[in-house]
mmCIF file of N, CA, C and O in Angstrom:
data_model
loop_
_atom_site.group_PDB
_atom_site.id
_atom_site.type_symbol
_atom_site.label_atom_id
_atom_site.label_comp_id
_atom_site.label_asym_id
_atom_site.label_seq_id
_atom_site.Cartn_x
_atom_site.Cartn_y
_atom_site.Cartn_z
ATOM 1 N N UNK A 4 0.749 -1.177 -0.062
ATOM 2 C CA UNK A 4 0.141 0.398 0.108
ATOM 3 C C UNK A 4 1.077 1.080 0.023
ATOM 4 O O UNK A 4 0.281 2.032 -0.966
ATOM 5 N N UNK A 5 1.996 1.056 0.735
ATOM 6 C CA UNK A 5 2.715 2.383 1.127
ATOM 7 C C UNK A 5 4.116 2.405 -0.334
ATOM 8 O O UNK A 5 4.771 1.295 0.023
ATOM 9 N N UNK A 6 3.404 3.228 -0.975
ATOM 10 C CA UNK A 6 4.921 3.262 -2.013
ATOM 11 C C UNK A 6 5.947 3.985 -1.694
ATOM 12 O O UNK A 6 6.838 3.835 -2.571
ATOM 13 N N UNK A 7 5.377 5.257 -1.116
ATOM 14 C CA UNK A 7 6.445 5.765 -1.104
ATOM 15 C C UNK A 7 7.089 5.762 0.150
ATOM 16 O O UNK A 7 7.143 5.513 1.195
ATOM 17 N N UNK A 8 8.928 4.955 0.106
ATOM 18 C CA UNK A 8 9.446 4.796 1.169
ATOM 19 C C UNK A 8 10.509 5.613 1.180
ATOM 20 O O UNK A 8 11.442 5.262 2.050
ATOM 21 N N UNK A 9 10.354 6.851 0.789
ATOM 22 C CA UNK A 9 11.384 7.723 1.219
ATOM 23 C C UNK A 9 11.298 8.398 2.717
ATOM 24 O O UNK A 9 12.219 8.598 3.442
ATOM 25 N N UNK A 10 9.968 8.572 3.057
ATOM 26 C CA UNK A 10 9.779 9.242 4.285
ATOM 27 C C UNK A 10 9.238 8.153 5.405
ATOM 28 O O UNK A 10 7.939 7.629 5.135
ATOM 29 N N UNK A 11 10.027 7.629 6.514
ATOM 30 C CA UNK A 11 9.571 6.900 7.249
ATOM 31 C C UNK A 11 9.188 7.530 8.918
ATOM 32 O O UNK A 11 9.321 6.974 9.728
ATOM 33 N N UNK A 12 8.661 8.635 8.679
ATOM 34 C CA UNK A 12 8.440 9.471 9.792
ATOM 35 C C UNK A 12 7.142 8.650 10.369
ATOM 36 O O UNK A 12 6.476 8.336 9.917
ATOM 37 N N UNK A 13 7.392 8.407 11.856
ATOM 38 C CA UNK A 13 5.908 8.090 12.561
ATOM 39 C C UNK A 13 4.993 9.212 12.830
ATOM 40 O O UNK A 13 3.671 8.406 12.735
ATOM 41 N N UNK A 14 5.148 9.987 12.545
ATOM 42 C CA UNK A 14 4.326 11.261 12.752
ATOM 43 C C UNK A 14 3.919 11.619 10.907
ATOM 44 O O UNK A 14 4.544 12.047 10.690
ATOM 45 N N UNK A 15 2.860 11.070 10.237
ATOM 46 C CA UNK A 15 2.547 11.065 9.407
ATOM 47 C C UNK A 15 1.538 12.389 9.343
ATOM 48 O O UNK A 15 1.129 12.224 10.014
ATOM 49 N N UNK A 16 1.820 12.928 7.923
ATOM 50 C CA UNK A 16 0.974 14.273 7.617
ATOM 51 C C UNK A 16 -0.059 14.162 7.250
ATOM 52 O O UNK A 16 -1.447 14.885 7.487
ATOM 53 N N UNK A 17 -0.588 12.723 6.700
ATOM 54 C CA UNK A 17 -1.994 12.277 6.299
ATOM 55 C C UNK A 17 -2.647 12.227 7.485
ATOM 56 O O UNK A 17 -4.289 12.635 7.798
ATOM 57 N N UNK A 18 -2.480 12.052 8.730
ATOM 58 C CA UNK A 18 -2.963 11.931 10.225
ATOM 59 C C UNK A 18 -3.409 13.265 10.456
ATOM 60 O O UNK A 18 -4.112 13.480 11.239
ATOM 61 N N UNK A 19 -2.353 13.824 10.616
ATOM 62 C CA UNK A 19 -2.235 15.397 10.793
ATOM 63 C C UNK A 19 -3.502 16.324 10.010
ATOM 64 O O UNK A 19 -4.627 16.852 10.691
ATOM 65 N N UNK A 20 -3.546 15.698 8.914
ATOM 66 C CA UNK A 20 -4.696 16.844 8.041
ATOM 67 C C UNK A 20 -6.024 15.983 8.264
ATOM 68 O O UNK A 20 -7.137 16.825 8.152
ATOM 69 N N UNK A 21 -5.983 14.678 8.587
ATOM 70 C CA UNK A 21 -7.378 14.034 8.631
ATOM 71 C C UNK A 21 -7.541 14.505 10.209
ATOM 72 O O UNK A 21 -9.036 14.799 10.284
ATOM 73 N N UNK A 22 -6.878 14.821 10.951
ATOM 74 C CA UNK A 22 -7.237 15.421 12.409
ATOM 75 C C UNK A 22 -7.818 16.575 12.768
ATOM 76 O O UNK A 22 -8.692 16.886 12.836
ATOM 77 N N UNK A 23 -7.316 17.476 11.413
ATOM 78 C CA UNK A 23 -7.411 18.953 11.623
ATOM 79 C C UNK A 23 -8.885 19.185 10.475
ATOM 80 O O UNK A 23 -9.648 19.835 10.791
ATOM 81 N N UNK A 24 -8.809 18.140 9.421
ATOM 82 C CA UNK A 24 -10.154 18.351 8.990
ATOM 83 C C UNK A 24 -11.623 18.027 9.459
ATOM 84 O O UNK A 24 -12.851 18.462 9.484
ATOM 85 N N UNK A 25 -11.406 16.604 10.392
ATOM 86 C CA UNK A 25 -11.983 15.910 11.498
ATOM 87 C C UNK A 25 -12.631 17.322 12.221
ATOM 88 O O UNK A 25 -13.995 17.548 12.474
ATOM 89 N N UNK A 26 -11.716 17.841 13.201
ATOM 90 C CA UNK A 26 -11.766 18.780 14.001
ATOM 91 C C UNK A 26 -12.866 20.066 13.371
ATOM 92 O O UNK A 26 -13.126 21.077 14.111
ATOM 93 N N UNK A 27 -12.262 20.536 12.392
ATOM 94 C CA UNK A 27 -13.281 21.928 11.299
ATOM 95 C C UNK A 27 -14.303 21.632 11.016
ATOM 96 O O UNK A 27 -15.228 22.175 11.042
ATOM 97 N N UNK A 28 -14.473 20.041 10.498
ATOM 98 C CA UNK A 28 -15.557 19.559 9.643
ATOM 99 C C UNK A 28 -16.805 19.281 11.199
ATOM 100 O O UNK A 28 -17.985 19.374 10.717
ATOM 101 N N UNK A 29 -16.454 18.897 12.137
ATOM 102 C CA UNK A 29 -17.435 18.887 13.235
ATOM 103 C C UNK A 29 -18.209 19.797 13.501
ATOM 104 O O UNK A 29 -19.434 19.928 13.577
ATOM 105 N N UNK A 30 -17.989 20.985 13.916
ATOM 106 C CA UNK A 30 -18.384 22.649 13.874
ATOM 107 C C UNK A 30 -19.098 23.160 12.905
ATOM 108 O O UNK A 30 -20.039 23.465 13.067
ATOM 109 N N UNK A 31 -18.375 23.042 11.520
ATOM 110 C CA UNK A 31 -18.946 23.630 10.489
ATOM 111 C C UNK A 31 -20.189 22.768 9.969
ATOM 112 O O UNK A 31 -20.882 23.516 9.362
ATOM 113 N N UNK A 32 -20.323 21.796 10.447
ATOM 114 C CA UNK A 32 -21.246 20.763 9.764
ATOM 115 C C UNK A 32 -22.563 21.094 10.981
ATOM 116 O O UNK A 32 -23.802 21.519 10.253
ATOM 117 N N UNK A 33 -22.516 21.418 11.672
ATOM 118 C CA UNK A 33 -24.009 22.197 12.613
ATOM 119 C C UNK A 33 -24.211 23.304 11.983
ATOM 120 O O UNK A 33 -25.160 23.736 12.162
ATOM 121 N N UNK A 34 -22.825 24.262 12.098
ATOM 122 C CA UNK A 34 -23.064 25.639 11.413
ATOM 123 C C UNK A 34 -23.790 25.564 9.936
ATOM 124 O O UNK A 34 -24.933 26.262 9.824
ATOM 125 N N UNK A 35 -23.324 24.591 9.233
ATOM 126 C CA UNK A 35 -24.043 24.714 7.924
ATOM 127 C C UNK A 35 -25.565 23.822 8.145
ATOM 128 O O UNK A 35 -26.587 24.414 7.058
ATOM 129 N N UNK A 36 -25.942 22.982 8.641
ATOM 130 C CA UNK A 36 -26.725 22.585 8.944
ATOM 131 C C UNK A 36 -27.305 23.490 9.541
ATOM 132 O O UNK A 36 -29.513 23.736 9.443
ATOM 133 N N UNK A 37 -27.399 24.270 10.497
ATOM 134 C CA UNK A 37 -27.884 25.692 10.978
ATOM 135 C C UNK A 37 -28.669 26.634 10.199
ATOM 136 O O UNK A 37 -29.864 27.204 10.196
ATOM 137 N N UNK A 38 -27.627 26.914 9.418
ATOM 138 C CA UNK A 38 -27.836 27.668 8.311
ATOM 139 C C UNK A 38 -28.993 27.459 7.448
ATOM 140 O O UNK A 38 -29.922 28.220 6.888
ATOM 141 N N UNK A 39 -28.962 25.703 7.334
ATOM 142 C CA UNK A 39 -29.632 25.773 6.088
ATOM 143 C C UNK A 39 -31.118 25.306 6.808
ATOM 144 O O UNK A 39 -32.284 25.313 6.062
ATOM 145 N N UNK A 40 -31.179 25.405 8.029
ATOM 146 C CA UNK A 40 -32.473 25.003 8.732
ATOM 147 C C UNK A 40 -33.129 26.136 8.981
ATOM 148 O O UNK A 40 -34.318 26.288 9.113
ATOM 149 N N UNK A 41 -32.585 27.100 9.555
ATOM 150 C CA UNK A 41 -33.231 28.515 9.926
ATOM 151 C C UNK A 41 -33.137 29.528 9.017
ATOM 152 O O UNK A 41 -33.568 30.599 9.025
ATOM 153 N N UNK A 42 -32.786 29.453 7.574
ATOM 154 C CA UNK A 42 -32.973 30.330 6.874
ATOM 155 C C UNK A 42 -34.055 30.042 5.801
ATOM 156 O O UNK A 42 -34.656 28.943 5.828
#
């Protein structure tokens, strides 16, 4: 699965971006749904 063998960092930037997108998506989901409901 892992084709890139150049970087063997235990802290992968994929997990960092996934965590940041999750933290951003959870409150923004409620904001967007709130706008849809109350407009």
